[in-house]
Coordinates of C-alpha atoms and ligand atoms in Angstrom, one line a residue:
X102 CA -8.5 12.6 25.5
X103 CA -9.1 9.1 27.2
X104 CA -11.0 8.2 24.4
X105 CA -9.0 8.9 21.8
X106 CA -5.8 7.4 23.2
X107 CA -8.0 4.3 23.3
X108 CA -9.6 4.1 20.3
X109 CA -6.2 4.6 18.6
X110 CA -4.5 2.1 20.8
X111 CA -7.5 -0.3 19.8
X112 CA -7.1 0.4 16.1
X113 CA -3.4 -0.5 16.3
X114 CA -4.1 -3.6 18.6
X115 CA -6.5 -4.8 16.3
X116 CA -3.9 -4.3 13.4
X117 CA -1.6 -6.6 15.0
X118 CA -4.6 -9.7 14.4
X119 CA -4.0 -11.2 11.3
X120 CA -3.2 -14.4 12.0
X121 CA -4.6 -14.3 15.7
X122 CA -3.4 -17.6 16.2
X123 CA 0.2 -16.8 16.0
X124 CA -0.1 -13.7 18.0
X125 CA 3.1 -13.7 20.4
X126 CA 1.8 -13.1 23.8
X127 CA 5.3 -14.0 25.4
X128 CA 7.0 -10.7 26.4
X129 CA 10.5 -9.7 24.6
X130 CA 13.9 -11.3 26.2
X131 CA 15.4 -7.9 26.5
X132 CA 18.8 -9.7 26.6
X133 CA 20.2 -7.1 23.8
X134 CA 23.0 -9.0 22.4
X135 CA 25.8 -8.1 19.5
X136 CA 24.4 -9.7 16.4
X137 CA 26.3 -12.5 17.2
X138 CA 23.8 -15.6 16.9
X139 CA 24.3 -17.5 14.0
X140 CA 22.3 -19.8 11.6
X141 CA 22.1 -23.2 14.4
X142 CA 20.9 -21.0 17.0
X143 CA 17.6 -19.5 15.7
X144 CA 15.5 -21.7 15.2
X145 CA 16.2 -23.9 17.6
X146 CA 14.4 -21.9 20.6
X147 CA 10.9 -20.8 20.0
X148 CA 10.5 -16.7 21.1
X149 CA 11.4 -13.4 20.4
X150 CA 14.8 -12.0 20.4
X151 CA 16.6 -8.2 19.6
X152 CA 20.1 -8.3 18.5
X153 CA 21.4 -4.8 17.8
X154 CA 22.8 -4.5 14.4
X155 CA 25.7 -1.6 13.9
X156 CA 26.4 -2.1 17.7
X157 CA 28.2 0.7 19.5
X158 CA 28.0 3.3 16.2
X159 CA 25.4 6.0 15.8
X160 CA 23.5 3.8 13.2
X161 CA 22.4 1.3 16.1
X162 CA 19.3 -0.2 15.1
X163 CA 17.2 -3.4 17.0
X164 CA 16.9 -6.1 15.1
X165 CA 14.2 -8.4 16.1
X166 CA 14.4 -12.8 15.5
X167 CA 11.4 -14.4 16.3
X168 CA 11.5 -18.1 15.7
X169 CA 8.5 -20.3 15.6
X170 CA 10.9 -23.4 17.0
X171 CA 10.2 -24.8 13.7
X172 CA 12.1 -25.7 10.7
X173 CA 11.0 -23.5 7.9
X174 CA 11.6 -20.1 5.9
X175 CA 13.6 -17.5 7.2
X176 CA 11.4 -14.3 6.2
X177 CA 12.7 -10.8 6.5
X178 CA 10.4 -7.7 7.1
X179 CA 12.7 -4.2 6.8
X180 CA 11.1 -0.9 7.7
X181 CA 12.7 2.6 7.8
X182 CA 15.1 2.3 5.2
X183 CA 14.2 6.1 4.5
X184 CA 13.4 7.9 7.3
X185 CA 9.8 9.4 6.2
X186 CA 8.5 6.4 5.0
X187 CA 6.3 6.0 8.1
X188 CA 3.9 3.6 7.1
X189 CA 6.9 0.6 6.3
X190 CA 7.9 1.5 9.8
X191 CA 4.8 1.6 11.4
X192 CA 4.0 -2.0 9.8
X193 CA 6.8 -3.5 10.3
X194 CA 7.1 -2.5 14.2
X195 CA 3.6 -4.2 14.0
X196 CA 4.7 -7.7 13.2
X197 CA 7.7 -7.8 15.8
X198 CA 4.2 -9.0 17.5
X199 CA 4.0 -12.1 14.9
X200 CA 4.7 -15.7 16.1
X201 CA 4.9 -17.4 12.6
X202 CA 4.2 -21.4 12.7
X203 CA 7.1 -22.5 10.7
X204 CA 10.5 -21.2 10.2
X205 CA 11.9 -17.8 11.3
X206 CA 10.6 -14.0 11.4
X207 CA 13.1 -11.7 11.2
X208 CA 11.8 -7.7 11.8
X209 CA 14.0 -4.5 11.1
X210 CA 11.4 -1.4 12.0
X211 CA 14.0 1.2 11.5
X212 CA 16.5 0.2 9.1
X213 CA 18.2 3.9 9.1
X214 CA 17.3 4.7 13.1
X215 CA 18.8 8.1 12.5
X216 CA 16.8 9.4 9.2
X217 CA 13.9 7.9 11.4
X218 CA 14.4 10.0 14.2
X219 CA 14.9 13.1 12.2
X220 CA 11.9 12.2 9.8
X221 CA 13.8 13.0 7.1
X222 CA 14.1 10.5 4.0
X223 CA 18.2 10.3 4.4
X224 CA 20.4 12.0 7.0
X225 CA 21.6 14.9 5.7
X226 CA 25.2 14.6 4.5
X227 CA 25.2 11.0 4.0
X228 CA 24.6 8.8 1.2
X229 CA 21.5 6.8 0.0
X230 CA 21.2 4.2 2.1
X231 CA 19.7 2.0 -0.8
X232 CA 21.7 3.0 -3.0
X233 CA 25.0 1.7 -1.6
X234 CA 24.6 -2.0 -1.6
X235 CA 27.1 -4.1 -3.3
X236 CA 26.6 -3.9 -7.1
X237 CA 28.6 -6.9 -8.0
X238 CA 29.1 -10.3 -6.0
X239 CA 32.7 -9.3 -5.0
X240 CA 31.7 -5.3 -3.7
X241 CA 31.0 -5.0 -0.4
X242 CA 28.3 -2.7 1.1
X243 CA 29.4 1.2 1.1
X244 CA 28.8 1.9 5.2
X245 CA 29.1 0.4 8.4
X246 CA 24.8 0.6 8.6
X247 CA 24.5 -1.0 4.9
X248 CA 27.4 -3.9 6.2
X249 CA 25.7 -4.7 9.3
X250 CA 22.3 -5.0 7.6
X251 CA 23.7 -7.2 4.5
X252 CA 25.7 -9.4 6.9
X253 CA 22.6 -9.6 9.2
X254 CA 20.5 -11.3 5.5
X255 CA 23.6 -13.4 5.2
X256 CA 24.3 -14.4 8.7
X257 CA 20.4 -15.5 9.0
X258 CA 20.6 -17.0 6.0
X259 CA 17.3 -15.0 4.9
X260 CA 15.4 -16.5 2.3
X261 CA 12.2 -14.0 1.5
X262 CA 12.5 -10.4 2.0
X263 CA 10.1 -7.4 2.2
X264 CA 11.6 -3.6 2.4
X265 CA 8.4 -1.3 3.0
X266 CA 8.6 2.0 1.0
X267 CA 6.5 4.9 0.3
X268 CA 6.0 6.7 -2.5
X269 CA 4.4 10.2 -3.3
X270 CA 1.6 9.4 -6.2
X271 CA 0.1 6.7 -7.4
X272 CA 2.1 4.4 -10.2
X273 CA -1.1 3.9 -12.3
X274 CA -1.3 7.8 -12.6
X275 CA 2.1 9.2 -13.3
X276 CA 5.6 7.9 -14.8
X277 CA 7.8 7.5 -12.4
X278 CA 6.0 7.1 -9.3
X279 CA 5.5 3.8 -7.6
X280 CA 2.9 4.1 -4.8
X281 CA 0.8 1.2 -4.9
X282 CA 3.3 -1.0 -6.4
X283 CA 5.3 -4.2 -5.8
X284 CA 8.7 -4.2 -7.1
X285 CA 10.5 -7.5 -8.1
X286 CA 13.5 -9.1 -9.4
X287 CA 11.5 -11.3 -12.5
X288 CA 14.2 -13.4 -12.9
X289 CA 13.7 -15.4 -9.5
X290 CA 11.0 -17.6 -7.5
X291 CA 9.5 -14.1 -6.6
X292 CA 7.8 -14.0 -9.4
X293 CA 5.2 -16.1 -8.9
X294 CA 4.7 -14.9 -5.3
X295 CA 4.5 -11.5 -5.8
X296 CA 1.7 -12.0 -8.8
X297 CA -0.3 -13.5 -5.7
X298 CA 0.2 -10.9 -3.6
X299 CA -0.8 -8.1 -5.8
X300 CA -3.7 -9.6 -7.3
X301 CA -5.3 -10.6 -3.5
X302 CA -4.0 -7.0 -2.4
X303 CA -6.6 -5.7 -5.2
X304 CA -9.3 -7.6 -5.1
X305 CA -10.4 -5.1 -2.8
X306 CA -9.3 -2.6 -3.9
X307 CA -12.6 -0.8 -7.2
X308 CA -10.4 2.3 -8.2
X309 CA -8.2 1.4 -11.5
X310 CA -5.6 4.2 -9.9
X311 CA -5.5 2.9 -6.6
X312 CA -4.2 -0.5 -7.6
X313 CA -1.1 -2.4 -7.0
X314 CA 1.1 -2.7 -9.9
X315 CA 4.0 -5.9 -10.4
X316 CA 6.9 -3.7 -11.6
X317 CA 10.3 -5.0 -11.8
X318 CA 14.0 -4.5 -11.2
X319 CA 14.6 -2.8 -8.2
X320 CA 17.5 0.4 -8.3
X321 CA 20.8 -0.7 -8.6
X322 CA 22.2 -0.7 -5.2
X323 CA 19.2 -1.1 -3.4
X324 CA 18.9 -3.9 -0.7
X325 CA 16.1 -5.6 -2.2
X326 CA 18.0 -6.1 -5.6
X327 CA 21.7 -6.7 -4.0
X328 CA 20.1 -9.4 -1.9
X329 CA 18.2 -10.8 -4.9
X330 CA 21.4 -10.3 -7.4
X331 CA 24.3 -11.7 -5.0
X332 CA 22.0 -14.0 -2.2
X333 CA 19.7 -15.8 -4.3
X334 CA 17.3 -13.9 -1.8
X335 CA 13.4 -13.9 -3.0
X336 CA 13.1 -10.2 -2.3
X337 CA 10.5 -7.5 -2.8
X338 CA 9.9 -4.2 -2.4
X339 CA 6.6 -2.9 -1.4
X340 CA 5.7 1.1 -2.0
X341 CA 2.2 2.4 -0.5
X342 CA 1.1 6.0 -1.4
X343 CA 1.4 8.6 1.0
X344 CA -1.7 10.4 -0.7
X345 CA -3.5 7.7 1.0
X346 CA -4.6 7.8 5.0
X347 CA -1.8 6.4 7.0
X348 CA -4.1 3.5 9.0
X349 CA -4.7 2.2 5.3
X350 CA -1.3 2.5 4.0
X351 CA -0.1 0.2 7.4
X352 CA -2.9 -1.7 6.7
X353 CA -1.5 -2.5 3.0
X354 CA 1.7 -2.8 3.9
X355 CA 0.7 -5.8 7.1
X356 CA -1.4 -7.0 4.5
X357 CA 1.1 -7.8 1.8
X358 CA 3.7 -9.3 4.3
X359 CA 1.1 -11.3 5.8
X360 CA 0.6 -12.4 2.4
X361 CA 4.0 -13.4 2.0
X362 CA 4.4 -15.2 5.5
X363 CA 0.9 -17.2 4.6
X364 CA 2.3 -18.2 0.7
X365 CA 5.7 -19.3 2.1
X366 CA 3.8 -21.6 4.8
X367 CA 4.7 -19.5 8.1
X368 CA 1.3 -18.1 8.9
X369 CA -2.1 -19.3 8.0
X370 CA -4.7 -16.4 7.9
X371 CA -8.3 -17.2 9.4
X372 CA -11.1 -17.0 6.5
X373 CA -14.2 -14.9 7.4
X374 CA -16.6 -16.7 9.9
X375 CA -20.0 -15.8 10.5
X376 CA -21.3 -17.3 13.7
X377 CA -24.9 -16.8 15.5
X378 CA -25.0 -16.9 18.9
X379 CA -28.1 -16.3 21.4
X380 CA -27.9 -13.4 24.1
X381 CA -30.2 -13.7 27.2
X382 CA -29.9 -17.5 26.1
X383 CA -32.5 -19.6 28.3
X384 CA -34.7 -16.8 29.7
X385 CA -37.7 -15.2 27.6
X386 CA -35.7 -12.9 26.2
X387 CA -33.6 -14.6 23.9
X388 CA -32.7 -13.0 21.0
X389 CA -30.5 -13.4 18.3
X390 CA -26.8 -11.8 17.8
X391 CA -24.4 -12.2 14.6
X392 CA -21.0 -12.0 14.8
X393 CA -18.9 -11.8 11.2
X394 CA -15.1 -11.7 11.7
X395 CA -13.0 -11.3 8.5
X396 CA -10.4 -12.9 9.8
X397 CA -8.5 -9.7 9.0
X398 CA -7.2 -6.7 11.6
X399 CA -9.8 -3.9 11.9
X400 CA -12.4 -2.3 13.9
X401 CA -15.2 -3.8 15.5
X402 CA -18.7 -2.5 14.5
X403 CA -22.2 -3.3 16.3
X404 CA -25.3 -2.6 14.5
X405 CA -28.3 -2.9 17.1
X406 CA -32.3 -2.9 15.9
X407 CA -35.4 -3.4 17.7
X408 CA -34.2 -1.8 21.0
X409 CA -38.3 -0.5 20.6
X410 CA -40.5 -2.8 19.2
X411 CA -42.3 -0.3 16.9
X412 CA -39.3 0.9 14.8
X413 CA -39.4 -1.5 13.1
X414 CA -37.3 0.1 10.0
X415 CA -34.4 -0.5 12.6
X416 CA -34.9 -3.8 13.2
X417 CA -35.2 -4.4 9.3
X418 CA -32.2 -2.9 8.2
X419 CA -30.2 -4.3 10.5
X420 CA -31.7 -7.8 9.7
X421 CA -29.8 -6.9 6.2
X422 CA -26.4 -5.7 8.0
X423 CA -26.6 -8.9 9.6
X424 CA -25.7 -10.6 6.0
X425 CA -22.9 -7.9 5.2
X426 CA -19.7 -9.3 3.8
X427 CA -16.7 -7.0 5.0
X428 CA -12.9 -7.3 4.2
X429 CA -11.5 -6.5 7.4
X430 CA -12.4 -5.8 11.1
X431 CA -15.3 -7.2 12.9
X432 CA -19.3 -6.6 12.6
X433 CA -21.5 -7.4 15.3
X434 CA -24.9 -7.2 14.4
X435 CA -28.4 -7.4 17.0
X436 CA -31.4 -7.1 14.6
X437 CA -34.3 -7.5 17.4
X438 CA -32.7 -6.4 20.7
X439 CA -36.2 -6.4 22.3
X440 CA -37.3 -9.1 20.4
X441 CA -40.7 -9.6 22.3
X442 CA -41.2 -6.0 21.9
X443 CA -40.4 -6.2 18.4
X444 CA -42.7 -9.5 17.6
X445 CA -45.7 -7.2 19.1
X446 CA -44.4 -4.2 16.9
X447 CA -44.8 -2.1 20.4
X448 CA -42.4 0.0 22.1
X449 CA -41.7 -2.2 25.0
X450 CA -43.6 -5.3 26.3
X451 CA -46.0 -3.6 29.2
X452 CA -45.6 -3.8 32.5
X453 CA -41.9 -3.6 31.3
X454 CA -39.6 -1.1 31.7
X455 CA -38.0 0.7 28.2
X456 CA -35.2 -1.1 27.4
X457 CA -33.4 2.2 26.0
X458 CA -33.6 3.6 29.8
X459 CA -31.9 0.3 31.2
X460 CA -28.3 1.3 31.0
X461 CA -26.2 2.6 33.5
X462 CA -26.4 5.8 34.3
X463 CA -23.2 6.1 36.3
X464 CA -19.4 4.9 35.7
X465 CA -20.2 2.3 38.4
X466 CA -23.6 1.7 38.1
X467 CA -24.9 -1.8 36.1
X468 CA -27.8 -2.7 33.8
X469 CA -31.1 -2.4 35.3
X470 CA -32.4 -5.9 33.5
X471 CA -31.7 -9.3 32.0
X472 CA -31.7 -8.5 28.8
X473 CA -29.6 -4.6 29.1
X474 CA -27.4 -6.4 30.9
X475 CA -27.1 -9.3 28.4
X476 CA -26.3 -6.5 25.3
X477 CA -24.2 -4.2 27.9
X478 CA -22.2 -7.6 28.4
X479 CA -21.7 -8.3 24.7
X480 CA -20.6 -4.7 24.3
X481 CA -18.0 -5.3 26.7
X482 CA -16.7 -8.7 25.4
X483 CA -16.8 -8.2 22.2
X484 CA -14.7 -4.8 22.7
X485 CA -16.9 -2.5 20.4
X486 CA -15.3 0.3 18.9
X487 CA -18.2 1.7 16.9
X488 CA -22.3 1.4 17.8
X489 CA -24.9 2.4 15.7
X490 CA -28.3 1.7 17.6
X491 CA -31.1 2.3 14.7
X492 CA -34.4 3.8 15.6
X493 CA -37.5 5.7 14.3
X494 CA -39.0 8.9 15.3
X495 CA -42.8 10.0 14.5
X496 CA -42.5 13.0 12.7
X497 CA -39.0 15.1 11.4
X498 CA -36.9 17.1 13.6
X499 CA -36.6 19.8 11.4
X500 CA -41.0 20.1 12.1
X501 CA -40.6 22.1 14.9
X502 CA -44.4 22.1 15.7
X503 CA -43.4 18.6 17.3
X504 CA -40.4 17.4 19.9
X505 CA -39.7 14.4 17.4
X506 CA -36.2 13.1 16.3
X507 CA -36.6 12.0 13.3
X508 CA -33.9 12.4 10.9
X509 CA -31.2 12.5 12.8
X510 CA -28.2 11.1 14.0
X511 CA -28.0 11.6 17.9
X512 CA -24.1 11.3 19.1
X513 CA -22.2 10.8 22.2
X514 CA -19.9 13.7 21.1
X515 CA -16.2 11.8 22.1
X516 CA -13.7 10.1 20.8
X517 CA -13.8 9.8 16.7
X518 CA -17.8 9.9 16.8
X519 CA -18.3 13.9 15.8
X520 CA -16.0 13.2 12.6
X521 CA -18.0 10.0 11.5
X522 CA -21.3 11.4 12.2
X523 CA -20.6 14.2 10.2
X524 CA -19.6 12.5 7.2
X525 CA -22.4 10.0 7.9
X526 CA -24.9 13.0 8.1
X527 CA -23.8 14.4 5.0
X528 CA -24.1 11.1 3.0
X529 CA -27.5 10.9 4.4
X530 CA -28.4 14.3 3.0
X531 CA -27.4 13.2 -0.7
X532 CA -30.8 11.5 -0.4
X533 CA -32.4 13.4 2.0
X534 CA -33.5 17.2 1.1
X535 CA -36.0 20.0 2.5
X536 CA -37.9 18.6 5.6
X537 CA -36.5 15.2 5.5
X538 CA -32.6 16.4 6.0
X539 CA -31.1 14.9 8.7
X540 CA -29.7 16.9 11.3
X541 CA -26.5 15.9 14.1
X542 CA -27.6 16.3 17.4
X543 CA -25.8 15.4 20.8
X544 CA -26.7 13.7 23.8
X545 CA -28.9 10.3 23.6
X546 CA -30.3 10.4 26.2
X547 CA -29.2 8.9 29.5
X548 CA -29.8 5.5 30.1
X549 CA -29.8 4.8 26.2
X550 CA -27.6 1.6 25.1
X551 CA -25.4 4.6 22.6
X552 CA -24.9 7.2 26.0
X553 CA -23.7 4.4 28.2
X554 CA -21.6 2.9 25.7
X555 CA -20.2 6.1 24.6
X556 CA -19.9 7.5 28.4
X557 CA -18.6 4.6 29.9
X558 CA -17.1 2.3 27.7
X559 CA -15.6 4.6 25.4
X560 CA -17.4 3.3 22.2
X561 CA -18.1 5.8 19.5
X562 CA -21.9 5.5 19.8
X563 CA -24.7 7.3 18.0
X564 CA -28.6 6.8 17.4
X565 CA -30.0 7.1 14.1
X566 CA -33.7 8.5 13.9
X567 CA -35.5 7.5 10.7
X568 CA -38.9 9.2 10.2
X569 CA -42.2 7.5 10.1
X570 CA -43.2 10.3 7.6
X571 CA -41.1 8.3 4.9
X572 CA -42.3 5.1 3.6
X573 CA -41.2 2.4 5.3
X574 CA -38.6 1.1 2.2
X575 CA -36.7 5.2 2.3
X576 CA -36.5 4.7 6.2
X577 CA -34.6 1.0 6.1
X578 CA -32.7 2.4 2.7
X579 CA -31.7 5.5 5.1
X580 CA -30.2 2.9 8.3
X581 CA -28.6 1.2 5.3
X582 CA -27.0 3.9 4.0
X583 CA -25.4 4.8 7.3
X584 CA -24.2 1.7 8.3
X585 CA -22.7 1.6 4.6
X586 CA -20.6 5.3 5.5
X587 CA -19.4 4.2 8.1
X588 CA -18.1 0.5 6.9
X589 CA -16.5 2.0 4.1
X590 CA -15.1 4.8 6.2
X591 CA -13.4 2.2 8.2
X592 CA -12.1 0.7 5.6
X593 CA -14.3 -2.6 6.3
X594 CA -16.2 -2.8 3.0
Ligands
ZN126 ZN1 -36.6 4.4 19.7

């Protein structure tokens, strides 16, 4: 339970990382004021604010004004305009966390608290919510909610806005749907904006369906077109698809604003870096370790090789992870953890000890060498989610004349690791048949880099057995093809 509160706490956190830079570490003045501060005072602090809009009704909702300090835009991110659309609320409670450079943030997670709360798309009884925004210049908005969050764009004098929707189907597949779709008013600056968006939203994006589409005119009545029609507001609506999983539709939905923010000059988003650095630096067991951060939010991933000396299908494979592009997340990649062992093609170096017996074996307990102790550290600092450590076995599992591994996948059964090595397992299988199937086990064995990772630091660790029975091409094909599974699983390639 630990585990998974954690991993899901980690996935969130690491959500929150675009644009690292600007990430607000200052805590929230929890001075909840009427929405009473006007256009010279934001901007003219640098911090985080919550006015509450709709004060003292049942539509009270928190309206959050972070200001960079800066002259610039004054963006606007609205979640929870309906009630069920989970992943626009989700999203945009995620960037009350920005801290743009320029101008000022303003965040509305729950635009219609109430439907929220009862997870329902409106409250029962009550109107649309976007469908009762002024439809001429001289209308005013149809409820006290839909007032307070028009006067709130005017009052700030909001100049981009973003509503997050959801929708049921894809809008590639079916007339009338508009999941996966960015909805504009043509007529303004948007345009050209929301053309950018949606084409760097699906360059990484292969299925035709799955794409963003630019549509235009949003519902008379909505927010996004009132604001646009009677403001002179650049607004936008964004709809994910709810056929999608939820951490991808958040993911889209942070993406696109980001987007936004980084086009209008508030943000700047960090390109992907791929640095080298040396673990066990100075002593003889110095050995290579590549970090590649996509400068995007998303899990962190360590692919180890050469823990023993003679797999060497391990140690080759991951020398290819180790050149991986991904779109999100981080990869962490240690192609010759024993690299003396693995230059001799032995296990270990003799006279010493195996390096996959080296790790703790307790909570408390430490690494029992310089160079565990140097991975075990990287582990730690580099706050690994997900651990594959690739080895070989001598002959296949499923031989039962022998005690070997090969071909399989050995898991620290916690956290999200049974899921993922099932799916991994299965992929494996679509090349593997007969004999050479891989099987899941459980338990690597203690004092193995994947049980101490997976036992004490709550990574979701595994070992992957190729067999030496294969030729030597199949077995590095095989550690590819797992680290591939899991990548695209996590949404990192
Ligand atoms: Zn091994």
């Amino acid at each position: 339970m630990q585990k998974v509160i954690r991993n899901t706490k980690s996935a969130l956190a690491a959500l929150l990382l675009v644009g690292l830079v600007f990430y607000s570490v200052f805590g929230l003045n929890n001075t909840e004021t009427m929405a009473t501060a006007n256009a010279e005072t934001i901007g003219s602090y640098q911090g985080k604010q919550k006015v509450v809009l709709a004060a003292g009704t049942k539509y009270a909702t928190d309206l959050y004004i972070i200001s960079s300090g800066k002259p610039g835009p004054v963006a606007m991110v609205v979640g929870g305009m309906y009630g069920d659309g989970i992943a626009g609320i989700k999203a945009a409670s995620e960037m009350t966390g920005y801290l743009p450079e320029n101008g000022t943030l303003l965040v509305l997670p729950e635009a219609n608290k109430l439907a929220v709360q009862l997870n329902q798309k409106i409250v029962p009884g009550e109107d649309n919510l976007n469908r009762i925004f002024p439809r001429s210049a001289q209308e005013e908005p149809k409820n006290v909610l839909a007032k307070a969050i028009y006067d709130a764009v005017k009052q700030y004098n909001v100049t981009w806005l973003i509503d997050m929707h959801e929708s049921n189907d894809f809008s590639k597949l079916k007339t009338g749907n508009t999941g996966q779709s960015l909805i504009h008013n043509p007529d303004t600056n948007a345009s050209v904006v929301a053309n950018k968006i949606v084409n760097t939203l699906n360059q990484d994006i292969s299925k035709t369906e799955e794409q963003f589409s630019l549509l235009k005119y949003p519902a008379k009545g909505s927010l996004v077109r009132s604001s646009s029609d009677y403001l002179g507001v650049n607004s936008f609506i964004l709809e994910t698809c709810s056929k999608q999983k939820l951490l991808q539709r958040i993911n889209y939905q942070v993406k696109a604003a980001s987007l936004l923010l980084q086009e209008i000059g508030m943000i700047t988003i960090p390109a992907e870096t791929k640095v080298k650095v040396v673990l066990a630096a100075g002593t003889k067991y110095a050995t290579d370790l590549y970090i590649i951060k996509s400068g995007k939010p998303g899990p962190v991933v360590m692919i180890v090789g050469g823990v023993h000396g003679s797999e060497i299908a391990g140690a080759q494979a991951a020398a290819k992870v180790k050149d991986f592009t991904i779109k999100s997340g981080t990869l962490i990649v240690l192609p010759e953890a024993n690299k003396r062992a693995v230059d001799i093609k032995k296990r270990l170096v003799s006279g010493e000890g195996d390096l996959n017996r080296a790790f703790p074996t307790t909570a408390k307990g430490t690494p029992s060498n310089t160079l565990s102790k140097a991975i075990y550290d990287a582990v730690k600092k580099h706050k690994v989610e997900w651990l594959i450590d690739m080895h070989e076995g001598f002959d296949y599992y499923t031989n039962s004349a022998t005690d070997s591994v090969g071909q399989t996948l050995i898991q620290y059964p916690a956290g999200d690791m049974p899921k993922m090595a099932a799916k991994i397992v299965k992929g494996l299988n679509e090349i593997n048949s007969s004999k050479a199937r891989y099987t899941l086990i459980k338990y690597p064995v203690k004092g193995s880099l994947a049980r101490s990772t997976g036992q004490y630091l709550g990574v979701n660790s595994c070992i992957l057995e190729s067999s030496m029975k294969q030729s030597l091409s199949v077995r590095v094909n095989n550690h590819l093809k797992a680290a591939g599974i899991l990548l695209k699983e996590l949404n990192m390639q």
